[in-house]
Amino acid sequence: MPAKDDVQSHVLNFINAFTNINVDDLTSKFLDTKLTDAPFEFDNPSTAALTLTLRGYIQNTSPSQTILVTEVRSDGLTLQGLIDLVFSKFK
Amino acid sequence: MKYLLLALTIFVLQKSHAQTSTTDRHCDSIMRKIIDSTVKAKVDSIEAKKKKADKKEDKNVLDWLSNSGFSIRKGFSPSSKDDANPASAFWYKNFITNFSYTTVDVGAKYKGYEFGKRKSSFLIFPKMEWHKNEDTTSKSKNTCNTLTGGINIEYYYSVTPRFTPFIAGIADYKDDYIKKLETIDLSAYVSIFCIPSFLPGSLRVRDPKSDGLIFRYYPYTGIEYYRSTGASAQSTSFWASRLSVELNPLPKYLQFVFDYTYRVKISDNLYKQGDVFWLLVGVNHYFDAKHRLGIGLDYNEGSDPNNSFVRTNKIDLCFKLKV
């Protein structure tokens, strides 16, 4: 099972790849920001694409686990919430 | 004698120290018990308050709806941005002239079901929508009162992590109370989400200072089919192409929206309109950087797909609240 810091680092790198917001800013300013709020502004297609990316990452380590689009779209999910959600898939 | 007195003093002092230590230990033990019980009481009190707060949260209908997987928005049509907008309802009545005006745009959906594989996801969810725009004079062409129930589907397939094509479709039953027209509406659109900058859906074109999104767009193309119910059923089908653009020149506060759909007639016995278009041009000013509160001006022109393709030309000024 990967460490929480390792999971956080991967998730932040994925968010950086999607949004072009650098990892330092993500960590210092936007951990409590909802994925659908500015500056992220994830919409339905981008949350689905992000979920498929995260699913690939999770299943590389835990093939029996998955993450659903409906979980990532759940109301009020913040960046920290997403990190916690991905980490919970490895337990 | 002197040594005896010294030995006695030492003995008394030791005894006294021993007694003091015993007393101290006793006091420590009592203090520890008091502190433990106080801390325990405090923790119990906090937990009780938390439980009470949780119970209070459960009592909130909106929280309960949200936790149960229900969403309420302006609408859930894949051919519009309504699912990003809050529901709205407005009623006005003048008791002297008896003039009244009602406008309602409410859609509710359940989170639905998802079938996912490693590289793809298929989502299906039920929804209901009510759109009403009516006044007591009922002479306006834009008057509408429609109730829609049906399902939305979404299918995403990740070709590579950078490119995710998708299909968004609906199967609806719509009842138009003004035109006394019941229809079955089916549609499916194809589009793509890309990570690289300037490609469809990309979220990477940003203001380097504020990290705000500057530009995003999606092209869609697809088929729409409308069929009336009843004995003399008529139908209309279109090949529809849509371009949706979002431009944020001042990402924190100012947003321009452009949404254009052109429908090419394939067959048209129901609405008898031929080729039609639907244009939305909007400008939004937000009061906060997270875009939760703002004011917007929307201009619509063309044949309104939510109102049986009635020719429409309108401008709306509205507050935008997203919580």
CSV table of C-alpha atoms in Angstrom, one decimal:
chain,number,residue,atom,x,y,z
A,1,MET,CA,0.0,0.0,0.0
A,2,PRO,CA,1.5,3.4,-1.0
A,3,ALA,CA,2.1,6.1,1.7
A,4,LYS,CA,-0.3,9.0,1.9
A,5,ASP,CA,2.4,11.4,0.8
A,6,ASP,CA,3.0,9.3,-2.3
A,7,VAL,CA,-0.7,9.3,-3.1
A,8,GLN,CA,-0.9,13.0,-2.6
A,9,SER,CA,2.1,13.6,-4.8
A,10,HIS,CA,0.5,11.5,-7.6
A,11,VAL,CA,-2.9,13.2,-7.4
A,12,LEU,CA,-1.3,16.7,-7.4
A,13,ASN,CA,0.7,15.7,-10.5
A,14,PHE,CA,-2.4,14.6,-12.2
A,15,ILE,CA,-4.2,17.8,-11.3
A,16,ASN,CA,-1.2,19.7,-12.5
A,17,ALA,CA,-1.3,17.9,-15.9
A,18,PHE,CA,-5.0,18.6,-16.3
A,19,THR,CA,-5.0,22.3,-15.1
A,20,ASN,CA,-1.5,23.6,-15.6
A,21,ILE,CA,-1.6,24.9,-12.0
A,22,ASN,CA,1.8,24.3,-10.4
A,23,VAL,CA,2.0,21.8,-7.6
A,24,ASP,CA,3.2,24.4,-5.0
A,25,ASP,CA,0.2,26.5,-5.7
A,26,LEU,CA,-2.1,23.5,-5.4
A,27,THR,CA,-0.6,22.6,-2.0
A,28,SER,CA,-0.4,26.1,-0.6
A,29,LYS,CA,-3.6,27.7,-1.9
A,30,PHE,CA,-6.1,25.2,-3.3
A,31,LEU,CA,-6.4,22.1,-1.1
A,32,ASP,CA,-9.7,23.2,0.2
A,33,THR,CA,-11.1,24.4,-3.1
A,34,LYS,CA,-13.9,22.4,-4.7
A,35,LEU,CA,-13.0,20.7,-8.0
A,36,THR,CA,-15.9,22.4,-9.7
A,37,ASP,CA,-15.0,25.9,-8.4
A,38,ALA,CA,-12.6,28.4,-9.8
A,39,PRO,CA,-9.7,28.1,-10.5
A,40,PHE,CA,-10.1,24.4,-11.3
A,41,GLU,CA,-13.5,24.6,-13.0
A,42,PHE,CA,-13.8,20.8,-13.7
A,43,ASP,CA,-16.9,20.1,-15.7
A,44,ASN,CA,-18.6,16.7,-16.5
A,45,PRO,CA,-16.2,15.6,-19.3
A,46,SER,CA,-13.1,16.7,-17.4
A,47,THR,CA,-14.1,15.0,-14.2
A,48,ALA,CA,-14.8,11.8,-16.1
A,49,ALA,CA,-11.4,12.0,-17.9
A,50,LEU,CA,-9.7,12.7,-14.5
A,51,THR,CA,-11.5,9.7,-13.0
A,52,LEU,CA,-10.3,7.3,-15.8
A,53,THR,CA,-6.7,8.6,-15.2
A,54,LEU,CA,-7.0,8.0,-11.4
A,55,ARG,CA,-8.6,4.6,-12.0
A,56,GLY,CA,-5.6,3.6,-14.1
A,57,TYR,CA,-3.2,4.7,-11.3
A,58,ILE,CA,-5.2,2.9,-8.6
A,59,GLN,CA,-5.5,-0.3,-10.6
A,60,ASN,CA,-1.8,-0.4,-11.3
A,61,THR,CA,-1.4,-1.1,-7.6
A,62,SER,CA,-4.7,-2.6,-6.5
A,63,PRO,CA,-6.4,-4.3,-9.6
A,64,SER,CA,-9.5,-5.1,-7.6
A,65,GLN,CA,-10.2,-1.5,-6.6
A,66,THR,CA,-11.8,1.2,-8.7
A,67,ILE,CA,-12.9,4.8,-8.5
A,68,LEU,CA,-16.2,6.0,-10.0
A,69,VAL,CA,-17.0,9.1,-11.9
A,70,THR,CA,-20.0,9.6,-9.6
A,71,GLU,CA,-17.6,9.6,-6.6
A,72,VAL,CA,-15.4,12.3,-8.1
A,73,ARG,CA,-18.5,14.3,-9.1
A,74,SER,CA,-20.0,14.1,-5.7
A,75,ASP,CA,-21.2,17.4,-4.4
A,76,GLY,CA,-18.6,19.6,-2.8
A,77,LEU,CA,-15.5,17.4,-3.3
A,78,THR,CA,-12.4,19.4,-2.7
A,79,LEU,CA,-8.8,18.7,-3.8
A,80,GLN,CA,-8.0,17.4,-0.3
A,81,GLY,CA,-11.2,15.3,-0.4
A,82,LEU,CA,-10.0,13.8,-3.7
A,83,ILE,CA,-6.6,12.9,-2.3
A,84,ASP,CA,-8.4,11.2,0.7
A,85,LEU,CA,-10.7,9.4,-1.6
A,86,VAL,CA,-7.9,8.0,-3.8
A,87,PHE,CA,-5.9,7.0,-0.6
A,88,SER,CA,-9.0,5.2,0.8
A,89,LYS,CA,-9.0,3.0,-2.3
A,90,PHE,CA,-5.6,1.4,-1.3
A,91,LYS,CA,-6.7,0.4,2.2
B,1,MET,CA,24.2,12.6,72.8
B,2,LYS,CA,25.0,14.9,69.9
B,3,TYR,CA,25.0,12.0,67.4
B,4,LEU,CA,21.8,10.6,68.9
B,5,LEU,CA,20.1,13.9,68.4
B,6,LEU,CA,21.4,14.1,64.8
B,7,ALA,CA,20.2,10.6,64.1
B,8,LEU,CA,16.8,11.4,65.6
B,9,THR,CA,16.5,14.6,63.4
B,10,ILE,CA,17.5,12.6,60.3
B,11,PHE,CA,14.9,9.9,61.2
B,12,VAL,CA,12.2,12.6,61.7
B,13,LEU,CA,13.1,14.3,58.5
B,14,GLN,CA,13.0,11.1,56.5
B,15,LYS,CA,9.7,10.1,58.0
B,16,SER,CA,8.4,13.6,57.3
B,17,HIS,CA,9.7,13.3,53.7
B,18,ALA,CA,8.2,9.9,53.3
B,19,GLN,CA,4.9,11.2,54.5
B,20,THR,CA,5.1,14.2,52.2
B,21,SER,CA,5.9,11.9,49.3
B,22,THR,CA,3.0,9.7,50.1
B,23,THR,CA,0.8,12.7,50.5
B,24,ASP,CA,2.1,14.1,47.2
B,25,ARG,CA,1.5,10.8,45.4
B,26,HIS,CA,-2.0,10.7,46.9
B,27,CYS,CA,-2.6,14.3,45.7
B,28,ASP,CA,-1.1,13.5,42.3
B,29,SER,CA,-3.4,10.5,42.0
B,30,ILE,CA,-6.5,12.6,43.0
B,31,MET,CA,-5.5,15.4,40.6
B,32,ARG,CA,-4.9,12.9,37.8
B,33,LYS,CA,-8.4,11.4,38.5
B,34,ILE,CA,-9.9,14.9,38.5
B,35,ILE,CA,-8.1,15.9,35.3
B,36,ASP,CA,-9.0,12.5,33.6
B,37,SER,CA,-12.6,12.9,34.6
B,38,THR,CA,-12.7,16.5,33.4
B,39,VAL,CA,-11.0,15.6,30.1
B,40,LYS,CA,-13.4,12.7,29.6
B,41,ALA,CA,-16.4,14.9,30.4
B,42,LYS,CA,-15.1,17.4,27.9
B,43,VAL,CA,-14.5,14.8,25.2
B,44,ASP,CA,-18.0,13.3,25.9
B,45,SER,CA,-19.4,16.8,25.6
B,46,ILE,CA,-17.7,17.5,22.3
B,47,GLU,CA,-18.8,14.1,20.9
B,48,ALA,CA,-22.3,14.7,22.1
B,49,LYS,CA,-22.3,18.1,20.4
B,50,LYS,CA,-20.9,16.6,17.2
B,51,LYS,CA,-23.6,13.9,17.3
B,52,LYS,CA,-26.2,16.6,17.8
B,53,ALA,CA,-24.7,18.6,14.9
B,54,ASP,CA,-24.7,15.5,12.7
B,55,LYS,CA,-28.3,14.9,13.6
B,56,LYS,CA,-29.1,18.5,12.8
B,57,GLU,CA,-27.4,18.1,9.4
B,58,ASP,CA,-29.5,15.0,8.7
B,59,LYS,CA,-32.6,17.1,9.5
B,60,ASN,CA,-31.7,19.6,6.7
B,61,VAL,CA,-33.6,18.5,3.6
B,62,LEU,CA,-31.1,19.9,1.2
B,63,ASP,CA,-28.2,18.0,2.9
B,64,TRP,CA,-30.3,14.9,3.0
B,65,LEU,CA,-31.1,15.3,-0.8
B,66,SER,CA,-27.4,16.0,-1.6
B,67,ASN,CA,-26.2,13.0,0.5
B,68,SER,CA,-28.7,10.7,-1.1
B,69,GLY,CA,-27.3,11.5,-4.6
B,70,PHE,CA,-29.9,14.0,-5.8
B,71,SER,CA,-28.9,17.2,-7.7
B,72,ILE,CA,-31.2,20.1,-8.4
B,73,ARG,CA,-30.2,22.4,-11.3
B,74,LYS,CA,-31.7,24.5,-14.0
B,75,GLY,CA,-31.8,21.5,-16.3
B,76,PHE,CA,-29.8,18.5,-17.5
B,77,SER,CA,-29.9,18.7,-21.3
B,78,PRO,CA,-26.5,17.6,-22.8
B,79,SER,CA,-27.0,20.3,-25.5
B,80,SER,CA,-26.8,23.2,-23.0
B,81,LYS,CA,-24.8,24.4,-20.0
B,82,ASP,CA,-27.9,24.3,-17.8
B,83,ASP,CA,-26.5,21.6,-15.5
B,84,ALA,CA,-23.9,24.2,-14.4
B,85,ASN,CA,-26.7,26.7,-13.4
B,86,PRO,CA,-28.8,26.6,-10.3
B,87,ALA,CA,-32.6,26.1,-10.5
B,88,SER,CA,-34.7,29.2,-10.4
B,89,ALA,CA,-38.4,30.1,-9.7
B,90,PHE,CA,-40.1,33.4,-9.8
B,91,TRP,CA,-43.7,34.4,-9.2
B,92,TYR,CA,-45.2,37.9,-9.4
B,93,LYS,CA,-48.8,39.0,-8.9
B,94,ASN,CA,-50.4,42.4,-9.0
B,95,PHE,CA,-53.7,42.2,-6.9
B,96,ILE,CA,-55.1,45.4,-8.5
B,97,THR,CA,-54.8,44.4,-12.1
B,98,ASN,CA,-54.8,40.7,-11.4
B,99,PHE,CA,-51.8,40.3,-13.6
B,100,SER,CA,-49.5,37.5,-12.6
B,101,TYR,CA,-46.3,36.1,-14.0
B,102,THR,CA,-44.5,32.8,-13.3
B,103,THR,CA,-41.2,31.5,-14.4
B,104,VAL,CA,-39.8,28.2,-13.3
B,105,ASP,CA,-36.6,26.3,-14.4
B,106,VAL,CA,-36.1,23.3,-12.2
B,107,GLY,CA,-34.4,20.0,-13.0
B,108,ALA,CA,-33.8,17.1,-10.5
B,109,LYS,CA,-31.6,14.1,-11.2
B,110,TYR,CA,-30.5,11.1,-9.2
B,111,LYS,CA,-26.8,10.3,-9.3
B,112,GLY,CA,-27.7,7.2,-11.2
B,113,TYR,CA,-25.7,4.1,-12.0
B,114,GLU,CA,-22.2,3.6,-13.4
B,115,PHE,CA,-20.6,0.7,-15.2
B,116,GLY,CA,-16.9,1.2,-15.3
B,117,LYS,CA,-14.0,-0.6,-16.9
B,118,ARG,CA,-10.3,0.4,-16.7
B,119,LYS,CA,-10.5,2.7,-19.7
B,120,SER,CA,-14.2,3.5,-20.0
B,121,SER,CA,-17.3,4.5,-18.0
B,122,PHE,CA,-21.0,4.3,-18.9
B,123,LEU,CA,-23.3,6.4,-16.8
B,124,ILE,CA,-27.1,6.4,-16.8
B,125,PHE,CA,-29.2,8.6,-14.6
B,126,PRO,CA,-32.9,9.4,-14.3
B,127,LYS,CA,-34.1,13.0,-14.3
B,128,MET,CA,-37.2,15.3,-14.3
B,129,GLU,CA,-37.4,18.8,-15.5
B,130,TRP,CA,-40.1,21.5,-15.3
B,131,HIS,CA,-39.8,24.7,-17.4
B,132,LYS,CA,-42.5,27.3,-17.2
B,133,ASN,CA,-42.7,30.8,-18.5
B,134,GLU,CA,-46.3,32.1,-18.4
B,135,ASP,CA,-48.3,35.2,-17.6
B,136,THR,CA,-52.0,35.9,-17.3
B,137,THR,CA,-52.2,37.5,-20.7
B,138,SER,CA,-50.8,34.3,-22.3
B,139,LYS,CA,-50.3,36.1,-25.6
B,140,SER,CA,-46.6,35.9,-25.8
B,141,LYS,CA,-45.1,33.4,-28.2
B,142,ASN,CA,-42.5,32.6,-25.6
B,143,THR,CA,-45.0,31.2,-23.2
B,144,CYS,CA,-44.1,27.6,-22.3
B,145,ASN,CA,-45.0,25.0,-19.7
B,146,THR,CA,-43.3,21.7,-20.2
B,147,LEU,CA,-42.7,18.7,-17.9
B,148,THR,CA,-40.0,16.3,-19.0
B,149,GLY,CA,-39.0,12.9,-17.5
B,150,GLY,CA,-36.4,10.6,-18.8
B,151,ILE,CA,-32.9,9.3,-18.7
B,152,ASN,CA,-29.5,10.8,-19.6
B,153,ILE,CA,-26.6,8.7,-20.6
B,154,GLU,CA,-22.8,9.4,-20.8
B,155,TYR,CA,-20.1,7.2,-22.2
B,156,TYR,CA,-16.4,8.0,-21.9
B,157,TYR,CA,-13.6,6.1,-23.4
B,158,SER,CA,-10.0,7.0,-22.7
B,159,VAL,CA,-8.1,6.4,-26.0
B,160,THR,CA,-4.9,7.7,-24.3
B,161,PRO,CA,-4.8,9.5,-20.9
B,162,ARG,CA,-4.6,12.8,-23.0
B,163,PHE,CA,-7.7,12.2,-25.2
B,164,THR,CA,-11.1,11.1,-24.0
B,165,PRO,CA,-13.9,11.0,-26.6
B,166,PHE,CA,-17.5,10.8,-25.2
B,167,ILE,CA,-21.1,10.4,-26.1
B,168,ALA,CA,-23.9,12.3,-24.3
B,169,GLY,CA,-27.4,11.4,-24.9
B,170,ILE,CA,-31.0,11.6,-23.7
B,171,ALA,CA,-34.2,9.6,-23.9
B,172,ASP,CA,-37.1,11.8,-22.7
B,173,TYR,CA,-40.9,12.0,-22.6
B,174,LYS,CA,-42.0,15.6,-22.8
B,175,ASP,CA,-45.4,17.0,-22.1
B,176,ASP,CA,-46.0,20.5,-23.5
B,177,TYR,CA,-49.1,21.8,-21.7
B,178,ILE,CA,-49.4,25.0,-23.8
B,179,LYS,CA,-49.4,23.3,-27.2
B,180,LYS,CA,-51.0,20.1,-25.9
B,181,LEU,CA,-48.2,18.2,-27.4
B,182,GLU,CA,-46.6,15.0,-26.0
B,183,THR,CA,-43.3,13.9,-27.6
B,184,ILE,CA,-40.6,11.3,-27.2
B,185,ASP,CA,-37.2,13.1,-27.6
B,186,LEU,CA,-34.0,11.1,-28.4
B,187,SER,CA,-30.6,12.6,-29.0
B,188,ALA,CA,-27.0,11.6,-28.9
B,189,TYR,CA,-24.0,13.9,-29.3
B,190,VAL,CA,-20.3,13.1,-29.8
B,191,SER,CA,-17.4,15.2,-28.5
B,192,ILE,CA,-13.9,14.9,-27.0
B,193,PHE,CA,-12.1,16.1,-24.0
B,194,CYS,CA,-8.3,16.7,-24.4
B,195,ILE,CA,-5.6,17.6,-21.9
B,196,PRO,CA,-3.2,19.5,-24.2
B,197,SER,CA,-3.7,23.3,-24.4
B,198,PHE,CA,-6.1,24.8,-27.0
B,199,LEU,CA,-7.7,21.5,-27.8
B,200,PRO,CA,-11.4,20.8,-27.0
B,201,GLY,CA,-12.1,20.8,-23.3
B,202,SER,CA,-8.6,21.7,-22.2
B,203,LEU,CA,-8.3,23.4,-18.8
B,204,ARG,CA,-4.7,24.4,-19.3
B,205,VAL,CA,-4.9,27.9,-20.8
B,206,ARG,CA,-4.6,30.0,-17.7
B,207,ASP,CA,-3.7,33.3,-16.3
B,208,PRO,CA,-0.2,32.8,-14.8
B,209,LYS,CA,-0.9,35.3,-12.0
B,210,SER,CA,-4.3,34.1,-10.7
B,211,ASP,CA,-4.2,30.5,-12.1
B,212,GLY,CA,-7.7,31.3,-13.4
B,213,LEU,CA,-9.0,29.5,-16.5
B,214,ILE,CA,-9.0,31.9,-19.6
B,215,PHE,CA,-10.4,29.8,-22.4
B,216,ARG,CA,-12.3,26.5,-22.9
B,217,TYR,CA,-14.5,25.2,-25.7
B,218,TYR,CA,-16.2,22.0,-26.9
B,219,PRO,CA,-17.5,21.1,-30.4
B,220,TYR,CA,-20.4,18.6,-30.5
B,221,THR,CA,-22.1,16.9,-33.3
B,222,GLY,CA,-25.0,14.5,-33.2
B,223,ILE,CA,-28.5,13.4,-34.1
B,224,GLU,CA,-31.8,14.5,-32.5
B,225,TYR,CA,-35.2,12.8,-33.0
B,226,TYR,CA,-38.6,14.0,-31.9
B,227,ARG,CA,-41.8,12.0,-32.2
B,228,SER,CA,-45.3,13.0,-31.1
B,229,THR,CA,-47.4,10.4,-29.3
B,230,GLY,CA,-50.9,9.4,-30.3
B,231,ALA,CA,-52.6,8.0,-33.3
B,232,SER,CA,-51.4,10.5,-35.9
B,233,ALA,CA,-47.8,10.5,-34.7
B,234,GLN,CA,-45.4,12.9,-36.6
B,235,SER,CA,-41.7,13.1,-36.3
B,236,THR,CA,-38.7,15.4,-36.9
B,237,SER,CA,-35.1,14.6,-37.0
B,238,PHE,CA,-32.0,16.9,-37.1
B,239,TRP,CA,-28.3,16.6,-37.6
B,240,ALA,CA,-27.2,19.0,-34.9
B,241,SER,CA,-23.8,20.7,-34.5
B,242,ARG,CA,-22.9,22.8,-31.6
B,243,LEU,CA,-20.0,25.0,-30.5
B,244,SER,CA,-19.7,26.0,-26.8
B,245,VAL,CA,-17.1,28.6,-25.9
B,246,GLU,CA,-16.2,30.1,-22.5
B,247,LEU,CA,-13.8,33.1,-22.4
B,248,ASN,CA,-12.6,34.7,-19.2
B,249,PRO,CA,-10.5,37.8,-20.0
B,250,LEU,CA,-10.4,38.6,-16.3
B,251,PRO,CA,-10.6,35.1,-14.9
B,252,LYS,CA,-11.7,36.0,-11.4
B,253,TYR,CA,-14.5,38.4,-12.3
B,254,LEU,CA,-15.6,38.5,-16.0
B,255,GLN,CA,-16.8,35.7,-18.2
B,256,PHE,CA,-18.2,35.7,-21.8
B,257,VAL,CA,-20.2,32.7,-23.0
B,258,PHE,CA,-21.0,31.8,-26.6
B,259,ASP,CA,-23.1,28.8,-27.5
B,260,TYR,CA,-24.4,28.1,-31.0
B,261,THR,CA,-26.3,25.1,-32.3
B,262,TYR,CA,-27.2,24.6,-35.9
B,263,ARG,CA,-29.7,21.9,-36.8
B,264,VAL,CA,-29.9,20.6,-40.3
B,265,LYS,CA,-33.3,19.0,-41.1
B,266,ILE,CA,-33.2,15.3,-42.0
B,267,SER,CA,-37.0,14.9,-41.9
B,268,ASP,CA,-39.6,17.3,-40.5
B,269,ASN,CA,-43.3,16.4,-40.3
B,270,LEU,CA,-43.7,17.6,-36.7
B,271,TYR,CA,-42.4,21.1,-36.2
B,272,LYS,CA,-42.2,22.1,-39.9
B,273,GLN,CA,-39.4,24.5,-39.4
B,274,GLY,CA,-36.7,23.4,-41.8
B,275,ASP,CA,-33.1,24.1,-40.7
B,276,VAL,CA,-33.0,26.0,-37.4
B,277,PHE,CA,-30.4,27.6,-35.1
B,278,TRP,CA,-30.2,28.5,-31.4
B,279,LEU,CA,-27.8,31.1,-30.2
B,280,LEU,CA,-26.8,32.1,-26.7
B,281,VAL,CA,-24.4,35.0,-26.0
B,282,GLY,CA,-23.9,35.8,-22.3
B,283,VAL,CA,-21.7,37.9,-20.1
B,284,ASN,CA,-21.3,37.2,-16.4
B,285,HIS,CA,-19.7,39.3,-13.7
B,286,TYR,CA,-18.7,37.5,-10.6
B,287,PHE,CA,-18.3,39.1,-7.2
B,288,ASP,CA,-16.0,36.4,-5.8
B,289,ALA,CA,-13.0,34.6,-7.2
B,290,LYS,CA,-14.7,31.2,-6.8
B,291,HIS,CA,-17.5,32.2,-9.1
B,292,ARG,CA,-20.2,31.5,-6.5
B,293,LEU,CA,-22.1,34.8,-6.7
B,294,GLY,CA,-22.5,36.9,-9.8
B,295,ILE,CA,-24.8,38.7,-12.2
B,296,GLY,CA,-25.3,37.7,-15.8
B,297,LEU,CA,-26.9,39.0,-19.0
B,298,ASP,CA,-28.0,36.3,-21.5
B,299,TYR,CA,-29.1,37.0,-25.0
B,300,ASN,CA,-31.0,34.2,-26.9
B,301,GLU,CA,-32.0,34.1,-30.5
B,302,GLY,CA,-33.3,31.3,-32.8
B,303,SER,CA,-35.6,28.3,-32.4
B,304,ASP,CA,-35.8,27.3,-28.7
B,305,PRO,CA,-35.3,23.5,-28.3
B,306,ASN,CA,-36.9,23.6,-24.9
B,307,ASN,CA,-40.0,25.2,-26.2
B,308,SER,CA,-41.0,23.1,-29.3
B,309,PHE,CA,-38.6,25.1,-31.5
B,310,VAL,CA,-40.7,28.3,-31.2
B,311,ARG,CA,-38.9,31.3,-32.8
B,312,THR,CA,-37.5,33.3,-29.8
B,313,ASN,CA,-35.5,36.5,-29.3
B,314,LYS,CA,-35.0,37.4,-25.6
B,315,ILE,CA,-32.6,38.9,-23.2
B,316,ASP,CA,-32.4,37.8,-19.5
B,317,LEU,CA,-30.7,39.6,-16.6
B,318,CYS,CA,-30.2,37.3,-13.7
B,319,PHE,CA,-28.3,36.7,-10.5
B,320,LYS,CA,-26.2,33.6,-10.4
B,321,LEU,CA,-25.8,31.8,-7.1
B,322,LYS,CA,-23.9,28.5,-6.8
B,323,VAL,CA,-23.5,26.9,-3.4
